[in-house]
Every structure is written in structure tokens, then in C-alpha cells.
Short mmCIF file of N, CA and C in Angstrom, two decimals:
data_model
loop_
_atom_site.label_atom_id
_atom_site.label_comp_id
_atom_site.label_asym_id
_atom_site.label_seq_id
_atom_site.Cartn_x
_atom_site.Cartn_y
_atom_site.Cartn_z
N MET A 17 -181.57 -11.45 151.26
CA MET A 17 -181.66 -12.08 150.20
C MET A 17 -182.53 -11.57 149.01
N GLN A 18 -181.99 -11.64 147.70
CA GLN A 18 -182.36 -10.65 146.85
C GLN A 18 -183.58 -11.56 146.14
N LYS A 19 -184.47 -10.66 145.60
CA LYS A 19 -185.90 -11.12 144.99
C LYS A 19 -185.26 -11.40 143.41
N ALA A 20 -186.39 -12.26 142.83
CA ALA A 20 -186.02 -12.64 141.43
C ALA A 20 -185.75 -11.71 140.72
N SER A 21 -186.71 -10.64 140.59
CA SER A 21 -186.43 -9.55 139.77
C SER A 21 -185.00 -8.96 140.02
N GLU A 22 -184.50 -8.78 141.26
CA GLU A 22 -183.28 -8.33 141.28
C GLU A 22 -182.41 -8.95 141.04
N GLN A 23 -182.48 -10.26 140.96
CA GLN A 23 -181.53 -11.14 140.61
C GLN A 23 -181.32 -10.99 139.19
N ALA A 24 -182.69 -10.94 138.43
CA ALA A 24 -182.36 -10.82 136.95
C ALA A 24 -181.79 -9.55 136.85
N ASP A 25 -182.16 -8.49 137.32
CA ASP A 25 -181.50 -7.27 137.40
C ASP A 25 -180.02 -7.33 137.14
N ALA A 26 -179.25 -8.07 138.41
CA ALA A 26 -177.90 -8.14 138.46
C ALA A 26 -177.56 -8.79 137.32
N GLY A 27 -177.81 -10.21 136.66
CA GLY A 27 -177.36 -10.88 135.90
C GLY A 27 -177.47 -9.82 134.55
N GLU A 28 -178.40 -9.11 134.34
CA GLU A 28 -178.05 -8.18 132.85
C GLU A 28 -177.19 -7.21 133.04
N GLY A 29 -176.66 -6.68 134.42
CA GLY A 29 -175.72 -5.84 134.75
C GLY A 29 -174.61 -6.45 134.18
N VAL A 30 -174.09 -8.00 134.80
CA VAL A 30 -173.21 -8.59 134.11
C VAL A 30 -172.88 -8.77 132.94
N LEU A 31 -174.12 -9.17 132.02
CA LEU A 31 -173.83 -9.04 130.47
C LEU A 31 -173.93 -7.77 130.26
N ALA A 32 -174.21 -6.86 130.83
CA ALA A 32 -173.74 -5.46 130.08
C ALA A 32 -172.41 -4.84 130.36
N GLU A 33 -171.85 -5.21 131.51
CA GLU A 33 -170.76 -4.69 132.04
C GLU A 33 -169.77 -4.99 130.65
N MET A 34 -168.58 -3.86 130.56
CA MET A 34 -167.49 -4.04 129.59
C MET A 34 -166.09 -4.40 130.24
N ILE A 35 -165.68 -4.97 129.49
CA ILE A 35 -164.08 -5.51 130.05
C ILE A 35 -163.06 -5.16 129.11
N SER A 36 -161.98 -4.62 129.66
CA SER A 36 -160.80 -4.27 128.54
C SER A 36 -160.49 -5.51 127.77
N THR A 37 -159.49 -5.30 126.74
CA THR A 37 -159.00 -6.34 125.92
C THR A 37 -158.05 -7.00 126.82
N ARG A 38 -157.39 -6.43 127.64
CA ARG A 38 -156.25 -6.94 128.26
C ARG A 38 -157.07 -7.87 129.58
N GLY A 39 -158.12 -7.30 130.06
CA GLY A 39 -158.70 -8.33 130.96
C GLY A 39 -159.50 -9.39 130.25
N ALA A 40 -159.78 -9.25 129.10
CA ALA A 40 -160.85 -10.48 128.48
C ALA A 40 -159.45 -11.52 127.85
N THR A 41 -158.25 -11.05 127.74
CA THR A 41 -157.31 -12.00 127.38
C THR A 41 -156.74 -12.57 128.64
N HIS A 42 -156.93 -11.94 129.83
CA HIS A 42 -156.28 -12.47 131.08
C HIS A 42 -157.38 -13.35 131.42
N LEU A 43 -158.78 -13.19 131.35
CA LEU A 43 -159.70 -13.97 131.49
C LEU A 43 -159.63 -15.29 130.94
N LEU A 44 -159.61 -15.26 129.75
CA LEU A 44 -159.84 -16.50 128.69
C LEU A 44 -158.66 -17.25 128.50
N MET A 45 -157.59 -16.65 129.10
CA MET A 45 -156.30 -16.90 128.91
C MET A 45 -155.69 -17.19 127.07
N LEU A 46 -156.04 -16.27 126.57
CA LEU A 46 -155.75 -16.09 125.18
C LEU A 46 -155.23 -14.79 124.86
N THR A 47 -154.36 -14.65 123.70
CA THR A 47 -153.58 -13.55 123.40
C THR A 47 -154.49 -12.58 122.51
N GLU A 48 -154.10 -11.15 122.52
CA GLU A 48 -154.75 -10.50 121.89
C GLU A 48 -155.30 -10.84 120.62
N ALA A 49 -154.43 -11.36 119.88
CA ALA A 49 -154.44 -11.90 118.15
C ALA A 49 -155.73 -12.86 118.22
N ARG A 50 -155.85 -13.72 119.03
CA ARG A 50 -156.94 -14.77 119.14
C ARG A 50 -158.21 -14.22 119.53
N LEU A 51 -158.21 -13.24 120.60
CA LEU A 51 -159.39 -12.49 120.84
C LEU A 51 -160.13 -11.78 119.84
N ARG A 52 -158.98 -11.05 119.00
CA ARG A 52 -159.51 -10.51 118.00
C ARG A 52 -159.88 -11.30 116.77
N GLN A 53 -159.35 -12.50 116.45
CA GLN A 53 -159.73 -13.54 115.45
C GLN A 53 -161.18 -14.06 115.85
N LEU A 54 -161.28 -14.48 117.15
CA LEU A 54 -162.65 -14.84 117.62
C LEU A 54 -163.63 -14.03 117.54
N ALA A 55 -163.38 -12.61 117.61
CA ALA A 55 -164.66 -11.59 117.59
C ALA A 55 -164.72 -11.70 115.88
N GLY A 56 -163.75 -11.36 115.25
CA GLY A 56 -163.70 -11.64 113.83
C GLY A 56 -164.72 -12.85 113.42
N MET A 57 -164.57 -13.89 113.86
CA MET A 57 -165.46 -15.14 113.61
C MET A 57 -166.86 -14.70 114.02
N GLY A 58 -167.16 -13.98 114.79
CA GLY A 58 -168.39 -13.38 115.17
C GLY A 58 -168.62 -14.29 116.63
N TYR A 59 -168.00 -14.86 117.10
CA TYR A 59 -168.34 -15.66 118.40
C TYR A 59 -168.84 -14.46 119.34
N PHE A 60 -168.20 -13.01 119.42
CA PHE A 60 -168.81 -12.23 120.02
C PHE A 60 -168.39 -10.99 119.39
N PRO A 61 -169.16 -9.84 120.10
CA PRO A 61 -169.02 -8.47 119.11
C PRO A 61 -167.36 -8.15 118.93
N LYS A 62 -167.21 -7.33 118.07
CA LYS A 62 -165.73 -6.85 118.29
C LYS A 62 -165.43 -5.61 119.13
N ALA A 63 -164.45 -5.24 119.49
CA ALA A 63 -164.09 -4.30 120.58
C ALA A 63 -164.61 -2.93 120.23
N VAL A 64 -165.02 -2.13 121.11
CA VAL A 64 -165.44 -0.97 121.14
C VAL A 64 -164.46 0.13 121.71
N LYS A 65 -163.66 0.98 121.38
CA LYS A 65 -162.98 1.52 122.07
C LYS A 65 -161.91 0.73 122.88
N GLY A 66 -161.54 -0.44 122.83
CA GLY A 66 -160.58 -1.50 123.68
C GLY A 66 -161.53 -2.09 124.50
N LYS A 67 -162.77 -2.27 124.21
CA LYS A 67 -163.69 -2.89 125.39
C LYS A 67 -164.57 -3.91 124.70
N TYR A 68 -164.79 -5.06 125.32
CA TYR A 68 -165.89 -6.00 125.07
C TYR A 68 -166.90 -6.03 125.90
N PRO A 69 -168.10 -6.40 125.97
CA PRO A 69 -169.01 -6.96 126.41
C PRO A 69 -168.64 -8.10 127.26
N LEU A 70 -168.38 -8.13 128.41
CA LEU A 70 -168.22 -9.31 129.61
C LEU A 70 -168.93 -10.24 129.30
N GLY A 71 -170.47 -10.16 129.44
CA GLY A 71 -171.17 -11.48 129.31
C GLY A 71 -171.19 -11.98 127.74
N ALA A 72 -170.99 -11.16 126.81
CA ALA A 72 -170.93 -11.31 125.43
C ALA A 72 -169.50 -12.54 125.00
N VAL A 73 -168.52 -12.17 125.72
CA VAL A 73 -167.12 -12.56 125.34
C VAL A 73 -167.21 -14.16 126.21
N VAL A 74 -167.71 -14.05 127.58
CA VAL A 74 -167.65 -15.31 128.04
C VAL A 74 -168.62 -16.19 127.38
N GLN A 75 -170.07 -15.90 127.03
CA GLN A 75 -170.80 -16.73 126.32
C GLN A 75 -169.92 -17.29 124.99
N GLY A 76 -169.83 -16.33 124.12
CA GLY A 76 -169.13 -16.40 122.76
C GLY A 76 -167.64 -17.51 122.87
N TYR A 77 -167.24 -17.31 123.96
CA TYR A 77 -166.00 -18.34 124.17
C TYR A 77 -166.64 -19.55 124.43
N ILE A 78 -167.57 -19.83 125.61
CA ILE A 78 -168.06 -21.21 125.38
C ILE A 78 -168.71 -21.51 124.31
N ARG A 79 -169.45 -20.39 123.56
CA ARG A 79 -169.61 -21.15 121.99
C ARG A 79 -168.55 -21.96 121.27
N PHE A 80 -167.52 -21.04 121.05
CA PHE A 80 -166.36 -21.67 120.32
C PHE A 80 -165.95 -22.79 120.96
N LEU A 81 -165.52 -23.16 122.19
CA LEU A 81 -165.15 -24.45 122.76
C LEU A 81 -166.36 -25.55 122.41
N LYS A 82 -167.31 -25.27 122.71
CA LYS A 82 -168.32 -26.43 122.13
C LYS A 82 -168.25 -26.57 120.61
N ASP A 83 -168.21 -25.89 119.89
CA ASP A 83 -167.97 -25.80 118.42
C ASP A 83 -166.80 -26.36 118.13
N GLU A 84 -165.79 -26.35 118.75
CA GLU A 84 -164.24 -27.03 118.66
C GLU A 84 -164.37 -28.32 119.07
N GLU A 85 -165.30 -28.73 120.37
CA GLU A 85 -165.28 -29.92 121.01
C GLU A 85 -166.08 -30.87 119.72
N ARG A 86 -167.16 -30.09 119.05
CA ARG A 86 -167.84 -31.01 118.05
C ARG A 86 -167.17 -31.23 116.87
N ARG A 87 -166.11 -30.33 116.37
CA ARG A 87 -165.28 -30.42 115.38
C ARG A 87 -164.32 -31.51 115.77
N THR A 88 -163.86 -31.56 116.94
CA THR A 88 -162.69 -32.53 117.28
C THR A 88 -163.47 -33.84 117.08
N SER A 89 -164.61 -34.08 117.49
CA SER A 89 -165.13 -35.33 117.49
C SER A 89 -165.63 -35.97 116.31
N LYS A 90 -165.89 -35.07 115.46
CA LYS A 90 -166.18 -35.27 114.42
C LYS A 90 -164.84 -35.73 113.09
N VAL A 91 -163.56 -34.75 113.44
CA VAL A 91 -162.51 -35.13 112.89
C VAL A 91 -161.88 -36.74 113.44
N GLN A 92 -162.23 -36.97 114.72
CA GLN A 92 -161.76 -38.27 114.89
C GLN A 92 -162.55 -39.29 114.61
N ALA A 93 -163.95 -39.19 114.44
CA ALA A 93 -164.69 -40.11 113.66
C ALA A 93 -164.26 -40.02 112.04
N ASP A 94 -163.98 -38.99 111.52
CA ASP A 94 -163.49 -39.01 110.00
C ASP A 94 -162.08 -39.80 109.99
N SER A 95 -161.45 -39.47 110.64
CA SER A 95 -159.99 -40.12 110.73
C SER A 95 -160.29 -41.79 110.64
N GLY A 96 -161.00 -41.93 111.68
CA GLY A 96 -161.23 -43.79 111.84
C GLY A 96 -161.76 -44.23 110.72
N LEU A 97 -162.87 -43.35 109.94
CA LEU A 97 -163.21 -43.99 108.74
C LEU A 97 -162.36 -43.82 107.64
N LYS A 98 -161.38 -43.16 107.54
CA LYS A 98 -160.55 -42.63 106.78
C LYS A 98 -159.14 -44.00 106.84
N ALA A 99 -158.62 -44.29 108.27
CA ALA A 99 -157.98 -45.60 108.43
C ALA A 99 -158.77 -47.02 108.13
N ALA A 100 -159.79 -46.87 108.05
CA ALA A 100 -160.64 -48.25 107.80
C ALA A 100 -160.45 -48.23 106.16
N ARG A 101 -160.86 -47.57 105.46
CA ARG A 101 -160.65 -47.13 103.85
C ARG A 101 -159.50 -47.32 103.61
N GLN A 102 -158.47 -46.72 104.13
CA GLN A 102 -157.16 -47.02 103.82
C GLN A 102 -156.77 -48.34 103.97
N ARG A 103 -156.99 -49.16 105.34
CA ARG A 103 -156.98 -50.64 105.29
C ARG A 103 -157.30 -51.36 104.35
N GLU A 104 -158.88 -51.19 103.63
CA GLU A 104 -159.63 -51.99 102.76
C GLU A 104 -158.73 -51.55 101.75
N VAL A 105 -157.99 -50.41 101.29
CA VAL A 105 -157.35 -50.21 99.99
C VAL A 105 -156.16 -51.12 99.95
N GLU A 106 -155.23 -50.82 100.97
CA GLU A 106 -153.99 -51.69 101.18
C GLU A 106 -154.05 -53.33 101.20
N LEU A 107 -155.51 -53.80 101.89
CA LEU A 107 -155.77 -55.07 101.35
C LEU A 107 -156.00 -55.84 99.89
N ARG A 108 -156.69 -54.90 99.26
CA ARG A 108 -157.16 -55.15 97.79
C ARG A 108 -155.78 -54.92 97.25
N ILE A 109 -154.87 -54.00 97.32
CA ILE A 109 -153.55 -53.85 96.79
C ILE A 109 -152.87 -55.33 97.07
N ALA A 110 -152.52 -55.91 98.25
CA ALA A 110 -151.95 -56.99 98.54
C ALA A 110 -152.32 -57.92 97.75
N GLU A 111 -153.81 -58.16 97.91
CA GLU A 111 -154.56 -59.28 96.96
C GLU A 111 -154.13 -59.52 95.85
N ARG A 112 -154.12 -58.58 95.13
CA ARG A 112 -153.75 -58.21 93.48
C ARG A 112 -152.44 -58.44 93.48
N GLU A 113 -151.28 -58.10 94.29
CA GLU A 113 -149.93 -58.29 94.41
C GLU A 113 -149.47 -59.79 94.70
N GLY A 114 -150.59 -60.53 95.01
CA GLY A 114 -150.21 -62.19 95.64
C GLY A 114 -149.66 -62.18 97.01
N ARG A 115 -149.66 -60.97 97.64
CA ARG A 115 -149.19 -60.98 99.25
C ARG A 115 -150.44 -61.46 100.17
N LEU A 116 -151.67 -61.65 99.47
CA LEU A 116 -152.80 -62.05 100.32
C LEU A 116 -153.67 -62.67 99.44
N VAL A 117 -154.06 -64.08 100.16
CA VAL A 117 -154.77 -65.19 99.51
C VAL A 117 -155.83 -65.53 100.23
N GLU A 118 -156.97 -65.75 100.03
CA GLU A 118 -158.19 -66.40 100.27
C GLU A 118 -157.42 -67.64 101.38
N MET A 119 -157.94 -68.13 102.62
CA MET A 119 -157.33 -69.13 103.35
C MET A 119 -158.02 -70.47 102.60
N ALA A 120 -159.29 -70.36 101.83
CA ALA A 120 -160.06 -71.75 101.34
C ALA A 120 -158.98 -71.58 100.26
N ASP A 121 -158.48 -70.82 99.42
CA ASP A 121 -157.57 -71.28 98.37
C ASP A 121 -156.05 -72.14 99.22
N VAL A 122 -155.53 -71.40 99.90
CA VAL A 122 -154.32 -72.28 100.45
C VAL A 122 -154.93 -73.49 100.71
N GLU A 123 -156.34 -73.72 101.69
CA GLU A 123 -156.40 -74.94 102.03
C GLU A 123 -156.62 -75.79 100.76
N ALA A 124 -157.11 -75.46 99.93
CA ALA A 124 -157.37 -76.31 98.53
C ALA A 124 -156.19 -76.75 98.08
N VAL A 125 -154.87 -75.85 97.93
CA VAL A 125 -153.86 -75.95 97.31
C VAL A 125 -152.95 -77.05 97.95
N VAL A 126 -153.10 -76.84 99.54
CA VAL A 126 -152.34 -77.91 100.08
C VAL A 126 -153.12 -79.28 100.20
N THR A 127 -154.30 -79.23 100.29
CA THR A 127 -155.29 -80.35 100.23
C THR A 127 -154.70 -81.35 98.81
N HIS A 128 -154.53 -80.51 97.75
CA HIS A 128 -154.53 -80.89 96.46
C HIS A 128 -152.79 -81.63 96.43
N ILE A 129 -151.94 -80.68 97.08
CA ILE A 129 -150.73 -81.30 97.24
C ILE A 129 -150.41 -82.38 98.12
N PHE A 130 -151.13 -82.32 99.21
CA PHE A 130 -150.99 -83.76 99.86
C PHE A 130 -151.66 -85.05 99.30
N GLY A 131 -152.64 -84.87 98.52
CA GLY A 131 -153.34 -85.89 97.72
C GLY A 131 -152.42 -86.42 96.71
N LYS A 132 -151.74 -85.61 95.90
CA LYS A 132 -150.59 -86.22 94.99
C LYS A 132 -149.37 -86.74 95.60
N LEU A 133 -149.03 -85.97 96.64
CA LEU A 133 -148.03 -87.09 97.11
C LEU A 133 -148.38 -88.23 97.89
N ARG A 134 -149.59 -88.53 98.37
CA ARG A 134 -149.74 -89.40 98.99
C ARG A 134 -150.15 -90.46 97.84
N ALA A 135 -150.52 -89.99 96.46
CA ALA A 135 -150.41 -90.97 95.44
C ALA A 135 -148.99 -91.50 95.27
N GLU A 136 -148.38 -90.50 94.98
CA GLU A 136 -146.84 -91.07 94.65
C GLU A 136 -146.18 -91.95 95.67
N LEU A 137 -146.31 -91.47 96.92
CA LEU A 137 -145.57 -92.32 97.77
C LEU A 137 -146.39 -93.67 98.26
N ASP A 138 -147.67 -93.74 97.73
CA ASP A 138 -148.31 -95.09 97.89
C ASP A 138 -147.73 -96.45 97.18
N GLY A 139 -146.79 -95.99 96.09
CA GLY A 139 -146.61 -97.21 95.36
C GLY A 139 -144.88 -97.55 95.88
N VAL A 140 -144.42 -96.77 97.13
CA VAL A 140 -143.20 -96.83 97.57
C VAL A 140 -142.97 -98.03 98.23
N PRO A 141 -143.83 -98.65 99.15
CA PRO A 141 -143.89 -99.73 99.86
C PRO A 141 -143.45 -100.82 98.95
N ALA A 142 -144.42 -101.27 98.14
CA ALA A 142 -144.34 -102.24 96.75
C ALA A 142 -142.68 -102.05 96.21
N SER A 143 -142.56 -101.10 96.00
CA SER A 143 -141.22 -100.68 94.85
C SER A 143 -140.10 -101.13 95.73
N VAL A 144 -140.03 -101.11 97.08
CA VAL A 144 -138.82 -101.23 98.10
C VAL A 144 -138.72 -102.73 98.33
N THR A 145 -139.77 -103.52 98.30
CA THR A 145 -139.88 -104.99 99.01
C THR A 145 -140.57 -105.75 98.47
N ARG A 146 -140.22 -107.02 98.55
CA ARG A 146 -141.51 -108.11 98.12
C ARG A 146 -142.26 -108.55 99.24
N ASP A 147 -141.49 -108.31 100.50
CA ASP A 147 -141.95 -108.86 101.83
C ASP A 147 -143.27 -108.12 102.16
N ARG A 148 -144.42 -108.66 102.41
CA ARG A 148 -145.67 -108.18 102.68
C ARG A 148 -145.78 -107.71 104.06
N ALA A 149 -144.94 -108.08 105.00
CA ALA A 149 -144.79 -107.58 106.59
C ALA A 149 -144.04 -106.22 106.18
N MET A 150 -142.99 -106.10 105.58
CA MET A 150 -142.28 -104.89 105.30
C MET A 150 -142.91 -103.90 104.81
N ARG A 151 -143.65 -104.29 103.79
CA ARG A 151 -144.48 -103.52 102.89
C ARG A 151 -145.39 -102.50 103.94
N GLU A 152 -146.14 -103.57 104.55
CA GLU A 152 -147.52 -102.77 105.50
C GLU A 152 -146.54 -102.03 106.61
N ALA A 153 -145.33 -102.43 107.08
CA ALA A 153 -144.69 -101.53 108.08
C ALA A 153 -144.57 -100.01 107.18
N ILE A 154 -144.02 -100.23 106.05
CA ILE A 154 -143.65 -98.77 105.27
C ILE A 154 -144.70 -98.17 105.02
N ALA A 155 -146.07 -98.79 104.68
CA ALA A 155 -147.14 -98.19 104.30
C ALA A 155 -147.67 -97.39 105.74
N GLN A 156 -147.52 -98.13 106.54
CA GLN A 156 -148.16 -97.61 107.93
C GLN A 156 -147.40 -96.39 108.52
N GLY A 157 -146.06 -96.14 108.08
CA GLY A 157 -145.22 -95.46 108.50
C GLY A 157 -145.58 -94.09 107.71
N ILE A 158 -145.59 -94.17 106.26
CA ILE A 158 -146.14 -93.31 105.38
C ILE A 158 -147.44 -92.70 106.15
N HIS A 159 -148.62 -93.76 106.04
CA HIS A 159 -149.82 -93.12 106.44
C HIS A 159 -150.03 -92.42 107.81
N GLY A 160 -149.02 -93.02 108.56
CA GLY A 160 -148.72 -92.34 110.06
C GLY A 160 -148.60 -90.75 109.75
N GLY A 161 -147.34 -90.78 108.92
CA GLY A 161 -146.64 -89.35 108.69
C GLY A 161 -147.76 -88.27 108.14
N PHE A 162 -148.32 -88.83 107.18
CA PHE A 162 -149.57 -88.08 106.33
C PHE A 162 -150.54 -87.95 107.28
N ALA A 163 -151.00 -88.74 108.28
CA ALA A 163 -152.04 -88.33 109.33
C ALA A 163 -151.71 -87.11 110.35
N ARG A 164 -150.27 -87.19 110.45
CA ARG A 164 -149.80 -86.36 111.73
C ARG A 164 -149.59 -84.82 111.03
N SER A 165 -149.33 -84.79 109.54
CA SER A 165 -148.87 -83.71 109.16
C SER A 165 -150.32 -82.96 108.61
N GLU A 166 -151.38 -83.96 108.24
CA GLU A 166 -152.68 -83.25 107.98
C GLU A 166 -153.22 -82.68 108.99
N LYS A 167 -153.06 -83.33 110.25
CA LYS A 167 -153.47 -83.08 111.52
C LYS A 167 -152.85 -81.38 111.84
N ALA A 168 -151.32 -81.44 111.47
CA ALA A 168 -150.54 -80.02 111.87
C ALA A 168 -151.28 -78.93 111.22
N PHE A 169 -151.23 -79.68 109.74
CA PHE A 169 -152.16 -78.47 108.96
C PHE A 169 -153.49 -77.94 109.41
N ARG A 170 -154.27 -78.78 109.55
CA ARG A 170 -155.60 -78.26 110.24
C ARG A 170 -155.43 -77.10 111.48
N GLU A 171 -154.38 -77.59 112.19
CA GLU A 171 -154.21 -76.96 113.54
C GLU A 171 -153.67 -75.47 113.02
N ALA A 172 -152.64 -75.47 112.18
CA ALA A 172 -152.00 -74.29 111.83
C ALA A 172 -153.03 -73.28 110.88
N SER A 173 -154.26 -73.85 110.49
CA SER A 173 -155.01 -73.21 109.68
C SER A 173 -155.98 -72.80 110.44
N GLU A 174 -156.36 -73.54 111.94
CA GLU A 174 -157.26 -72.60 112.47
C GLU A 174 -156.82 -71.65 113.18
N ALA A 175 -155.04 -71.66 113.53
CA ALA A 175 -154.58 -70.61 113.90
C ALA A 175 -154.82 -69.40 113.36
N LEU A 176 -154.29 -69.42 112.31
CA LEU A 176 -154.36 -68.42 111.32
C LEU A 176 -155.75 -67.85 111.14
N ARG A 177 -156.82 -68.79 111.08
CA ARG A 177 -157.98 -67.86 110.86
C ARG A 177 -158.46 -67.23 112.15
N SER A 178 -157.94 -67.92 113.15
CA SER A 178 -158.26 -67.00 114.80
C SER A 178 -157.30 -66.13 115.07
N GLY A 179 -156.36 -65.98 114.18
CA GLY A 179 -155.15 -64.56 114.30
C GLY A 179 -154.28 -65.12 115.17
N ARG A 180 -153.95 -66.45 115.69
CA ARG A 180 -152.91 -66.86 116.37
C ARG A 180 -151.51 -67.17 115.55
N ASP A 181 -150.41 -67.46 116.06
CA ASP A 181 -149.36 -68.03 115.22
C ASP A 181 -149.45 -69.41 114.89
N PRO A 182 -149.38 -69.51 113.67
CA PRO A 182 -149.89 -70.56 112.61
C PRO A 182 -148.44 -71.56 113.31
N LEU A 183 -147.33 -71.22 113.47
CA LEU A 183 -146.41 -72.28 113.80
C LEU A 183 -146.34 -72.72 115.23
N GLY A 184 -147.25 -72.07 116.09
CA GLY A 184 -146.95 -72.14 117.42
C GLY A 184 -147.39 -73.55 117.85
N THR A 185 -148.33 -74.31 117.26
CA THR A 185 -148.50 -75.34 117.23
C THR A 185 -147.66 -76.39 116.98
N ALA A 186 -146.92 -76.02 115.78
CA ALA A 186 -145.87 -77.17 115.44
C ALA A 186 -144.76 -77.15 116.43
N GLU A 187 -144.48 -75.90 116.60
CA GLU A 187 -143.05 -75.82 117.98
C GLU A 187 -143.43 -76.46 119.00
N GLU A 188 -144.68 -76.55 119.33
CA GLU A 188 -145.08 -77.34 120.63
C GLU A 188 -144.93 -78.73 120.44
N ASP A 189 -145.36 -79.10 119.08
CA ASP A 189 -145.25 -80.31 118.97
C ASP A 189 -143.56 -81.22 118.78
N ASP A 190 -142.77 -80.13 118.60
CA ASP A 190 -141.25 -80.28 118.16
C ASP A 190 -140.68 -80.57 119.68
N ALA A 191 -141.18 -79.97 120.81
CA ALA A 191 -140.67 -80.07 121.89
C ALA A 191 -140.94 -81.29 122.71
#
């Protein structure tokens, strides 16, 4: 069994050993050009007479990989932020072009139209007949139609707000 001082000496020996360019490229699975590029970037010393310090090459390559991992995760975070900004710009443009409107505005317009239509149709029973029973039956039919339509509109509006198909509820009613 080696003593601590002998282990330290053995470790220093590995760090001081030299490895050929070919051996380094084989060890790290790199091309010679990439090995020279990493040395040029300062991850480990440049070759002297075609040889590199083994320990420095291994440690430098590990440093390079950690830096690359950090850059990759930063790029991913940046791309997520970039996508969110792009989506925000697309939504603003769609809104300006009238392809995107606030749900509250849609609901206000539809409610307004329902009100106008109801006011217009309220006079229909009286204009159709003088018979009170018949007028009442026609009025009930009109009011029932409005009640069902307003309910369908509320359901479609809720579906839109929650991201579901707004026509799914109407199709189920038709079945």
C-alpha cells in the first residue's frame, strides 16, 4: 500500500507526463485541428515538439466541456426568452391587425347584439296575431330560443377562456 506522500508523487508524475499529439487526439477523441484549437484557446498549453502535458490536456478538456455545458444551458435559456418575446410581438401585431381581440370586447358585442335582436323580436307576436294565447306562445318560443342561445354563448365563452374548443359544446347539443 502506498503512503500519502508516495500517492502525491505518483499524481504529480501523471501531471508531468507528456503525451504525443496522436495519443492526445486518440484519448480525447478529437482531430488534431481541434486539439490545436483548444490549445490556442488556452484550455491547455500548446504542444512542444509534438507533445502535450497529459494532465494539463485532460484537465483542460474537462474545463472546456464544463464551459460548453454552461454555454449550452445559457443558450437554451436565452432561446426560451427569445421565443417568449417573439410570441408577445406576434400577439401585439395580431391585435393591431384585428385578428386578436379581448374576450371582454367580444362578449360585450354579442350581448349588445342579443339585446338589439331581443328588442326587435319582442314586437313580432303582436304584429303576427291579435289572439292573446297565440301571442303568448310565440313570445315564449322567442324567449326560449334566446335563453338557449345565451346559454350556448356563455358555454362557448367559458370554453374559449379555458383553451377548449368553443364549438364542442354546440356540437354536443345538436347531437
